[in-house]
mmCIF file of C-alpha atoms and ligand atoms in Angstrom:
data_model
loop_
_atom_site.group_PDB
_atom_site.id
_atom_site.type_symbol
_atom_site.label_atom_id
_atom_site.label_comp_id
_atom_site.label_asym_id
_atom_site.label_seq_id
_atom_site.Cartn_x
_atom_site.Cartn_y
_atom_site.Cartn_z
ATOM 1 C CA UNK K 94 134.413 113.226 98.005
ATOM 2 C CA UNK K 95 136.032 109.677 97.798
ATOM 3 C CA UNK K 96 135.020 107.299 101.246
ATOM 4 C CA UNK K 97 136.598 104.838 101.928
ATOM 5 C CA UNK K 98 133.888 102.223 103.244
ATOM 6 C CA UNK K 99 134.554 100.569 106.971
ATOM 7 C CA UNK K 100 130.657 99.250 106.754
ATOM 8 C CA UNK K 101 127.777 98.514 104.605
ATOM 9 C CA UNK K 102 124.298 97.689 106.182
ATOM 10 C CA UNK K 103 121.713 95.713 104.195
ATOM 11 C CA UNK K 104 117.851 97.267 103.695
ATOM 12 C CA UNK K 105 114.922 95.413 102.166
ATOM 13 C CA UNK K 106 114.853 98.280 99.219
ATOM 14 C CA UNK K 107 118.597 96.406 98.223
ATOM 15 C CA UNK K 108 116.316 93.563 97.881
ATOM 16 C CA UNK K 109 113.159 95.077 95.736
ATOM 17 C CA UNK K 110 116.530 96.592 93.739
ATOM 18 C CA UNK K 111 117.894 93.004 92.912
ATOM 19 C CA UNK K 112 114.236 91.588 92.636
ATOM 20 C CA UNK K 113 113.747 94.483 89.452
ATOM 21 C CA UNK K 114 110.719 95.733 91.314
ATOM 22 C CA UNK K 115 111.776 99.148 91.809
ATOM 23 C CA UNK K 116 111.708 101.371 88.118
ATOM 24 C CA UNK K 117 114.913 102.466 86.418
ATOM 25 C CA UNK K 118 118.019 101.665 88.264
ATOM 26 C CA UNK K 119 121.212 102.427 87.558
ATOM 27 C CA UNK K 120 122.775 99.810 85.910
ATOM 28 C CA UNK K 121 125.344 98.385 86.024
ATOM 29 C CA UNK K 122 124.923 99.271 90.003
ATOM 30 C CA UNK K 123 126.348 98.617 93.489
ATOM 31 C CA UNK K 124 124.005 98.437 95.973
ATOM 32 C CA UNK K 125 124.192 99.958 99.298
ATOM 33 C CA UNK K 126 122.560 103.149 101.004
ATOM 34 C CA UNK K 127 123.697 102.405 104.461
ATOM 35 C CA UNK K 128 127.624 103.435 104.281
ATOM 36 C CA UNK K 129 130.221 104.258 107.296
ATOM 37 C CA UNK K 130 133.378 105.198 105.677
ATOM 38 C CA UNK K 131 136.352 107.562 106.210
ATOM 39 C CA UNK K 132 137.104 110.558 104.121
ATOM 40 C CA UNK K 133 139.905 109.924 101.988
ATOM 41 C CA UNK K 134 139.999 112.809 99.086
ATOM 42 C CA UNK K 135 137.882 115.846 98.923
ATOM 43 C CA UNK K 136 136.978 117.143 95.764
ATOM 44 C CA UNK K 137 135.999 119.978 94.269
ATOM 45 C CA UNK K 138 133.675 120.713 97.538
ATOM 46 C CA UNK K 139 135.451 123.376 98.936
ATOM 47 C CA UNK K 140 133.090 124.064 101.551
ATOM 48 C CA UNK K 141 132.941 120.501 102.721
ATOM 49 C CA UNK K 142 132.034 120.189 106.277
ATOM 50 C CA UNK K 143 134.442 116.840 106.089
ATOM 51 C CA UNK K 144 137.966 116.991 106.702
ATOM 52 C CA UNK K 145 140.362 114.272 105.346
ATOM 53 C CA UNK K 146 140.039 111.133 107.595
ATOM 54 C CA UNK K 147 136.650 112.034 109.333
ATOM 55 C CA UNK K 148 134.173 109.202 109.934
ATOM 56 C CA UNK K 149 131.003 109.994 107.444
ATOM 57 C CA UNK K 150 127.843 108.237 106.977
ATOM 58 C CA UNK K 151 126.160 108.393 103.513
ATOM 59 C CA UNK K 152 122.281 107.534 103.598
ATOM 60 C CA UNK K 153 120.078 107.036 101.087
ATOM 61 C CA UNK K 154 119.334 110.636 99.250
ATOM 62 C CA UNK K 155 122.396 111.324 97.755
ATOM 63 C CA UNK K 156 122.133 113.740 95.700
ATOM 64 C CA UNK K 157 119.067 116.933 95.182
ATOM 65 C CA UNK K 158 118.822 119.751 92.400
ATOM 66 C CA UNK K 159 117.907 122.278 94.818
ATOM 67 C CA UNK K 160 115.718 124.659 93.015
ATOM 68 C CA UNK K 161 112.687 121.983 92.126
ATOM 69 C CA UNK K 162 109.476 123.444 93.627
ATOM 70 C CA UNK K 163 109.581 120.655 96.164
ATOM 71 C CA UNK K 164 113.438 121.470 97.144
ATOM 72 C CA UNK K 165 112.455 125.152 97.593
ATOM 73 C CA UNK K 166 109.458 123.992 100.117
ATOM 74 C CA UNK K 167 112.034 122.017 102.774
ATOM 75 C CA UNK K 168 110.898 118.477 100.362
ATOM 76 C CA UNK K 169 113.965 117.576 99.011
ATOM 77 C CA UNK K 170 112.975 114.137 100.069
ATOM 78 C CA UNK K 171 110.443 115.058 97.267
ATOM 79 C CA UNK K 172 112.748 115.790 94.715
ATOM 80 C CA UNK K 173 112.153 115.675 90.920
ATOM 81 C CA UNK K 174 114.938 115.052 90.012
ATOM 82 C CA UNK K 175 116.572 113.122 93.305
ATOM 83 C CA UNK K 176 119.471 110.844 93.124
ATOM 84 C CA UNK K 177 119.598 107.901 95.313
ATOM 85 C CA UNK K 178 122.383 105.863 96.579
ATOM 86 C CA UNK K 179 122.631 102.283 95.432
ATOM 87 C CA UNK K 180 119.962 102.804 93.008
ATOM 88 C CA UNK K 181 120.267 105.289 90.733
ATOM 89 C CA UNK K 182 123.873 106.136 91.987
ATOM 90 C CA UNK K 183 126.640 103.851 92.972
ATOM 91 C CA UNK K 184 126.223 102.800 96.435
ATOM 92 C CA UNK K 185 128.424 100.853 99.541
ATOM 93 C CA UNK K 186 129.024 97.288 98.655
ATOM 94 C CA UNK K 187 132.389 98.223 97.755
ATOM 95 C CA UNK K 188 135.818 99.201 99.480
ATOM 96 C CA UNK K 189 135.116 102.567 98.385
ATOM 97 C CA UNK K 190 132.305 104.782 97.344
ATOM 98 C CA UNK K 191 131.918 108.545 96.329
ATOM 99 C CA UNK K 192 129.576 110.899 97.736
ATOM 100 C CA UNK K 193 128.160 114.061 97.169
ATOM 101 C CA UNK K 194 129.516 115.891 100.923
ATOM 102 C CA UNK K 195 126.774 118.039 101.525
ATOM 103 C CA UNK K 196 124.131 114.830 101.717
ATOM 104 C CA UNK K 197 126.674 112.860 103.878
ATOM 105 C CA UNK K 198 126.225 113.304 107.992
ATOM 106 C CA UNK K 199 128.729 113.215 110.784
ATOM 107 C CA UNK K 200 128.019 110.000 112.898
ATOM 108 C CA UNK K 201 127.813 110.029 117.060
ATOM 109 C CA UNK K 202 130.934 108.865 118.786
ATOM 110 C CA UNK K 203 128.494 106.576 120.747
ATOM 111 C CA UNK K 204 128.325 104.104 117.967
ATOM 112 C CA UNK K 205 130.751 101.731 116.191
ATOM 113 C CA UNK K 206 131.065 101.268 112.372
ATOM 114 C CA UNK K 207 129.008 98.095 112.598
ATOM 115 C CA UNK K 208 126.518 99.300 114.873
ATOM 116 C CA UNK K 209 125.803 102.734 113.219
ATOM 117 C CA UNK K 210 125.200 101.397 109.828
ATOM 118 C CA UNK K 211 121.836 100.540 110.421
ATOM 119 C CA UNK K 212 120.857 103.456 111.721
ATOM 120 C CA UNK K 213 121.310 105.102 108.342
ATOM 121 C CA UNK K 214 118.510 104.098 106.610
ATOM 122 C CA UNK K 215 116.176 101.683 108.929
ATOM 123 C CA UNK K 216 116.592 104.333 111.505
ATOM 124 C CA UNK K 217 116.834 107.570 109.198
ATOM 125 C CA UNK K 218 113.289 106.644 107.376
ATOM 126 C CA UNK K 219 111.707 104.689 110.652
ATOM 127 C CA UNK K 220 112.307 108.150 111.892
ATOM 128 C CA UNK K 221 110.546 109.869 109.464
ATOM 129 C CA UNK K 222 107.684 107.291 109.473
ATOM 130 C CA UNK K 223 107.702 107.564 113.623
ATOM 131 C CA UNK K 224 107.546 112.059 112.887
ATOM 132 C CA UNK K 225 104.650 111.841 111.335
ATOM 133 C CA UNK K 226 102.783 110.181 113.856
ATOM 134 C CA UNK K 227 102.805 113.287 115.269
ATOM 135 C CA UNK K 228 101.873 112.712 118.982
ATOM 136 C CA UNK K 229 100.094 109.968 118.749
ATOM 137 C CA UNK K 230 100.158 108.422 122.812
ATOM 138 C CA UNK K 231 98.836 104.734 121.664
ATOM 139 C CA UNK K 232 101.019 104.058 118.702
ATOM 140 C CA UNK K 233 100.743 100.507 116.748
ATOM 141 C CA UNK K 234 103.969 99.500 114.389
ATOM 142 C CA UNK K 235 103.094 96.446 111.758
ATOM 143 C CA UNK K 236 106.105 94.367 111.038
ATOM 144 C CA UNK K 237 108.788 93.942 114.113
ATOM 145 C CA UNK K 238 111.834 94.323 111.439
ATOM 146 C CA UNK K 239 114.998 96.240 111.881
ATOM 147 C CA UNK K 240 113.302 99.841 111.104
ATOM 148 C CA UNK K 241 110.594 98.945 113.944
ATOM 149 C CA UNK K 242 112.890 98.031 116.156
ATOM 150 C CA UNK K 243 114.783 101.041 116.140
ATOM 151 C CA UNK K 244 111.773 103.128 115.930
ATOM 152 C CA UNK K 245 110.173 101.368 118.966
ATOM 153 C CA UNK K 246 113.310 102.230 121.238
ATOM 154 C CA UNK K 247 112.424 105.968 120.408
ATOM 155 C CA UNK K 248 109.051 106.100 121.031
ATOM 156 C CA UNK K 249 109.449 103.876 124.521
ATOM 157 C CA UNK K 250 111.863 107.092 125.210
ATOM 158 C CA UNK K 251 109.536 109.505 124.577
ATOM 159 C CA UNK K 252 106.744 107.512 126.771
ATOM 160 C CA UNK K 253 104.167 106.736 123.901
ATOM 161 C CA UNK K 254 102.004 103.376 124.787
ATOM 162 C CA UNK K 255 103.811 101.074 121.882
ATOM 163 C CA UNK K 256 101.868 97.740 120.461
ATOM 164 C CA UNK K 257 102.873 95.351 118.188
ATOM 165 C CA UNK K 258 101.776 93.579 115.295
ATOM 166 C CA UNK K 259 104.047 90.601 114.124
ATOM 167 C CA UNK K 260 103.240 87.403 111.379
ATOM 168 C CA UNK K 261 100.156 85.864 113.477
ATOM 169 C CA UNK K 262 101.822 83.209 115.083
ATOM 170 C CA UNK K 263 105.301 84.306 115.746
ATOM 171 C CA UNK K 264 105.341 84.381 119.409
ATOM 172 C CA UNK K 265 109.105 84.538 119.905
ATOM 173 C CA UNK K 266 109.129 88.376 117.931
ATOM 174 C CA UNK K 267 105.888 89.456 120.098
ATOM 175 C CA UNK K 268 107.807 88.337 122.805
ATOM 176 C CA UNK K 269 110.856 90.170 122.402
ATOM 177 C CA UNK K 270 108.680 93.406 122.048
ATOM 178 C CA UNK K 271 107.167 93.336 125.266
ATOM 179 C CA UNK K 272 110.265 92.537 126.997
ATOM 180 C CA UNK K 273 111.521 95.470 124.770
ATOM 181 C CA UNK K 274 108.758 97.253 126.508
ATOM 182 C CA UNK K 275 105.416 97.367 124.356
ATOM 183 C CA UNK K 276 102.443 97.673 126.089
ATOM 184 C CA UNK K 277 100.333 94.683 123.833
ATOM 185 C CA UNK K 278 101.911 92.781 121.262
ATOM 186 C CA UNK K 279 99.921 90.023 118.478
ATOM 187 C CA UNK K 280 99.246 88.654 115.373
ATOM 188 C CA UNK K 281 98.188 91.101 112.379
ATOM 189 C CA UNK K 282 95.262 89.551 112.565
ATOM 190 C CA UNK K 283 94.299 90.459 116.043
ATOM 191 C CA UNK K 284 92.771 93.531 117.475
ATOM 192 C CA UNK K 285 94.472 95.410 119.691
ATOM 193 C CA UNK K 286 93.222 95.999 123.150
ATOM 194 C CA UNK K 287 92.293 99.774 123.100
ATOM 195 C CA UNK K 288 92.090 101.817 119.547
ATOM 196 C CA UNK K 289 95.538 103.382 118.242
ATOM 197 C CA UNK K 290 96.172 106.702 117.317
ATOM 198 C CA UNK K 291 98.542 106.373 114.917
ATOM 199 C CA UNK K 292 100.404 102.850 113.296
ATOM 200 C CA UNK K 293 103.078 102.445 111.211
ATOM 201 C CA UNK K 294 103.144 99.476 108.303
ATOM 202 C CA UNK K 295 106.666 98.772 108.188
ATOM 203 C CA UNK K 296 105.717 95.091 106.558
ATOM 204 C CA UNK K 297 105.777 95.658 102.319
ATOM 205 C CA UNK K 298 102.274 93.504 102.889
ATOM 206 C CA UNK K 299 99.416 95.708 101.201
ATOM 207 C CA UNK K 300 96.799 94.231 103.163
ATOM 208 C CA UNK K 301 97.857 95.707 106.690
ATOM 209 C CA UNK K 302 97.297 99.086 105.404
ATOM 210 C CA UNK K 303 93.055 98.286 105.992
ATOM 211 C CA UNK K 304 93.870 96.169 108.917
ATOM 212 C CA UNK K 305 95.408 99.283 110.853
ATOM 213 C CA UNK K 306 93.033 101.680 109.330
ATOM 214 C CA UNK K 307 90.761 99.363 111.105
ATOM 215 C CA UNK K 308 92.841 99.526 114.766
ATOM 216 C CA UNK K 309 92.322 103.316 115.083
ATOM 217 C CA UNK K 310 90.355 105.587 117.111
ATOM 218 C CA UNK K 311 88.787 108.722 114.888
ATOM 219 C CA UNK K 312 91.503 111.468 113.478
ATOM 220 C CA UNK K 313 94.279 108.399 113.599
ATOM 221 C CA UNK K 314 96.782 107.939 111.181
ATOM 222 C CA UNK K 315 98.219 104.956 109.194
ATOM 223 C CA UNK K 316 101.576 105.405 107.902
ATOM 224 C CA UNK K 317 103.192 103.703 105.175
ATOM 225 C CA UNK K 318 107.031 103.317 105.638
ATOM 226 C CA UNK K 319 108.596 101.140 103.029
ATOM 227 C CA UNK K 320 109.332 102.050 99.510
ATOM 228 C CA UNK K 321 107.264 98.951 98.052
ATOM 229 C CA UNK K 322 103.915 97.148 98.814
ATOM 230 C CA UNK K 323 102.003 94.669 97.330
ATOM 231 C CA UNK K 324 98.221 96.151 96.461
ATOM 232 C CA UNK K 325 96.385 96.823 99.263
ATOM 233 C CA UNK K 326 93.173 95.867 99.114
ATOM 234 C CA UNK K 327 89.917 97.491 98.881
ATOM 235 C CA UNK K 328 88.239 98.450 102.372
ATOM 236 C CA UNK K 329 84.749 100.307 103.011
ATOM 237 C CA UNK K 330 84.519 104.114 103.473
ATOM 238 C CA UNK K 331 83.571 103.997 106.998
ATOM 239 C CA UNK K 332 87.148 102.373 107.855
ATOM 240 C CA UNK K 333 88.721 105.538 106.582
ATOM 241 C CA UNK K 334 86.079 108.521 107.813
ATOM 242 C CA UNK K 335 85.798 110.373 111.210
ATOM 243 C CA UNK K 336 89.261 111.773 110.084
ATOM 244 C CA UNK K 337 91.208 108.883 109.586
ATOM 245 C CA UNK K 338 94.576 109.260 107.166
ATOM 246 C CA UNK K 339 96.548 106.743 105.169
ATOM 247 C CA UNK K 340 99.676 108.255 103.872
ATOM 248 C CA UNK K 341 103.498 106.844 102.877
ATOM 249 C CA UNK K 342 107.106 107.581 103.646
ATOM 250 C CA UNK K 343 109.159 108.904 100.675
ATOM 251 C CA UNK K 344 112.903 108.797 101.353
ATOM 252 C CA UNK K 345 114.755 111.531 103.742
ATOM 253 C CA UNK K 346 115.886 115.298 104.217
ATOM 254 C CA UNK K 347 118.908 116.411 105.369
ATOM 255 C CA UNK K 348 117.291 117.646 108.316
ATOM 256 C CA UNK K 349 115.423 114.319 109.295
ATOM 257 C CA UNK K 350 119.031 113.042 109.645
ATOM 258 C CA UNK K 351 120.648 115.541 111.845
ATOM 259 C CA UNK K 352 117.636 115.412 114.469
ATOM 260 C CA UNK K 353 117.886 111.815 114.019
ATOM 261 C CA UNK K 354 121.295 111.678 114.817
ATOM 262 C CA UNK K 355 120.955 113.800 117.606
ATOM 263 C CA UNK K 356 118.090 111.784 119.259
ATOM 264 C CA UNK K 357 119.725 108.423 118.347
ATOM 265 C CA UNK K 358 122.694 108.327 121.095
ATOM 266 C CA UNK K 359 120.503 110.169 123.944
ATOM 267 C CA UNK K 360 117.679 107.178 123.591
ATOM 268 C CA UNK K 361 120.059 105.475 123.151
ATOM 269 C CA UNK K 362 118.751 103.342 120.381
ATOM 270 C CA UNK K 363 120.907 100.167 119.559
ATOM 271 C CA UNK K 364 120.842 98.327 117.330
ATOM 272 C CA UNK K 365 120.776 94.369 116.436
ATOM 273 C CA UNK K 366 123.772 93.482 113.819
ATOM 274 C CA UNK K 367 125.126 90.545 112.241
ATOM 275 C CA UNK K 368 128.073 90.872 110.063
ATOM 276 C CA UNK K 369 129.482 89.448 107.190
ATOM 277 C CA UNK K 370 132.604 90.223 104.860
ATOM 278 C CA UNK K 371 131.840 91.772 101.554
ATOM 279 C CA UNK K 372 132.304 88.813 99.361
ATOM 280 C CA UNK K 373 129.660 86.960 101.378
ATOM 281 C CA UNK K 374 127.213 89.786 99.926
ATOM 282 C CA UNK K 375 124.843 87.330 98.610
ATOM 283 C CA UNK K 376 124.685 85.315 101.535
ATOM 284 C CA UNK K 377 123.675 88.395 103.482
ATOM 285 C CA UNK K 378 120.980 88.844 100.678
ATOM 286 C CA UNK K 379 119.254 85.105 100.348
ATOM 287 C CA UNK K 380 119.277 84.806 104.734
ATOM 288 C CA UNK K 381 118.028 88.474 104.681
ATOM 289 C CA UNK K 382 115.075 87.453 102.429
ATOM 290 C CA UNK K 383 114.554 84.153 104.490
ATOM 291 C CA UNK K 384 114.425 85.815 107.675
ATOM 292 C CA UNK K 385 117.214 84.104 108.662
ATOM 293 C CA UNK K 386 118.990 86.857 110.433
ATOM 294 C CA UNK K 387 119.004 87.883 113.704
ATOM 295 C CA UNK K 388 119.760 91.343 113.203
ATOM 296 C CA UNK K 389 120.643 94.014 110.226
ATOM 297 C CA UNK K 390 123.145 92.505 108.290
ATOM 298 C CA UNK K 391 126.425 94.606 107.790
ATOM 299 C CA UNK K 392 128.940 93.882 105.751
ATOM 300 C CA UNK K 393 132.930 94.377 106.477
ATOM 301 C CA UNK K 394 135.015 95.811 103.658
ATOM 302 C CA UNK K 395 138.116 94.269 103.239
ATOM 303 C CA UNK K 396 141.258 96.458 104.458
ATOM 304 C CA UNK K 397 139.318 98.271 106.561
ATOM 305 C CA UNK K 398 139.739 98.152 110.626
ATOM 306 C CA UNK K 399 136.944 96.945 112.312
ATOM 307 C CA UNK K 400 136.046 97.274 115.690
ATOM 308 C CA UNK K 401 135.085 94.211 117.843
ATOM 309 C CA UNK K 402 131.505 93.210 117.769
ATOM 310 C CA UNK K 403 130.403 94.382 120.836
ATOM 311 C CA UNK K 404 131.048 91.218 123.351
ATOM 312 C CA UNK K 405 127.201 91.031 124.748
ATOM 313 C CA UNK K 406 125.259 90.879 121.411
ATOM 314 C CA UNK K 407 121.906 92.682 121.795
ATOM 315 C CA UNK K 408 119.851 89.953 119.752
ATOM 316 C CA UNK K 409 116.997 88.738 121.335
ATOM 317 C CA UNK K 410 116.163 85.224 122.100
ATOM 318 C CA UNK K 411 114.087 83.844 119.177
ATOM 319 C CA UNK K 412 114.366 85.003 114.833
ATOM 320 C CA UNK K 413 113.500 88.552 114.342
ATOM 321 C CA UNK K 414 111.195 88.612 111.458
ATOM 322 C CA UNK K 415 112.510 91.255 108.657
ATOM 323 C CA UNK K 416 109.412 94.174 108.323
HETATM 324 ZN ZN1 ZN X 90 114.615 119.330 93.825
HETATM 325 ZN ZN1 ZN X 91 117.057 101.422 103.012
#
């Protein structure tokens, strides 16, 4: 179906895609996996769930074969033969964009364009980073970006003990946390006070991964969330035995976006935005990759109405570092 786009947020994987550090990309390509639009033609899908006019949101997978062992085992995320939005399909940085219905999701009422763009893929994958943590009650996240964020509202809500590693140093982010409600929040290089049962490296900094492998009790879990990471470096066995896992994130299912969705507005989880108008797309790129922002940035298509940033901005005091 043809979109036409209202919003566009901006992830770190549109950076590794401009940087060349992710394989094959479509090209030439518009970036963009994090798309609030309106449905403006329907296609051949005549068993859209869309109607013309609804509000859709189109995330990240875009596009699955179905029948690929991993498809047929509730992995599409998995998929051989996966198509991805603003990678290896056209993606959101653009007045309009066309998606494949069935991968697209209806977005809660609670939110605004601008504010549920992020949710799309820093929520949708935090979420699936977060989920397989399983019930971890002491849970550490490394890297106090937009995913983390988002992810740390959730697990507040569901009343797991939350601690948090920032750049060592960066007092105003592990500030912010605990006022958002962690329970211990440090440098990377710091210990937390009590082992961890589960952490999430949301930071594309290889070393963490031993760092947090070092921070759990036995049977705990590190999980990887981003999509790139420099080399992590080697570590000695007894970091990793009495149980201990190190696993990654790979993209999303359909289903991690409907529970998602339907978690998102009850938490509720907000999120921090800071817009910018399409042409200003490289702006939002360079201050993204400086850390300059203080929120995700979203960009406005032109033509499009857009509704008032909400009047008490939720930014903290103090930079947020990008994960
Ligand atoms: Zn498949
Ligand atoms: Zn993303």
């Amino acid at each position: 179906m043809l979109v036409r786009v209202a919003t566009c947020a901006v992830c770190r994987t549109d950076l590794h895609v401009v940087d060349g550090e992710l394989p094959d990309p479509k090209l030439p390509l518009i970036l963009g996996h994090q798309i609030v639009g309106r449905v403006q033609e329907i296609g051949e899908e005549t068993d859209s769930k869309f109607q013309m006019g609804d509000r859709v949101g189109i995330p990240w997978l875009g596009w699955t074969d179905g029948d690929c062992a991993y498809c047929r085992s509730g992995r599409e995320n998995l998929c051989d033969n996966a198509r991805f939005t603003g990678y290896t399909i056209n993606g959101g940085y653009a007045e309009f964009a066309v998606a494949d219905a069935r991968f697209c999701f209806p977005l809660p009422e609670r939110y605004n364009d601008v504010e549920v763009a992020p949710l799309l893929c820093a929520g949708l994958i935090g979420y699936r980073s977060y989920r397989k943590t399983g019930n971890a009650r002491r849970l550490g996240v490394y890297g106090f970006g937009n995913a983390a964020h988002l992810i740390a509202q959730i697990a507040l809500y569901e009343g797991r003990g939350l601690f948090v590693f920032t750049r060592p140093g960066d007092i105003a982010t592990q500030q912010a946390a605990k006022k958002l409600g962690a329970v211990w929040a440090g440098g990377s290089d710091e210990m937390p006070p009590e082992k961890l049962d589960a952490a999430i490296v949301f930071a594309s900094v290889g070393p963490l991964v031993p760092a947090a492998l070092r921070a759990l009790a036995k049977g705990g879990i590190v999980v990887c969330g981003g999509i790139h990471m420099s080399d992590i470096p080697s570590f000695p066995y007894a970091d990793l035995w009495e149980e201990r896992v190190i696993t990654s994130v790979a993209n999303l299912t359909r289903r991690d976006g409907e529970e998602f969705f339907d978690l998102a507005p009850r938490v509720p989880v907000q999120t921090k935005t800071e817009t910018f108008p399409l042409e200003q797309a490289n702006t939002a790129l360079d201050r993204f990759r400086a850390g300059e922002l203080s929120g995700t940035a979203v960009l406005l298509m032109p033509n499009s109405d857009h509704p008032k940033q909400s009047e008490e901005p939720q930014t903290q005091p103090g930079r947020s570092r990008p994960a």
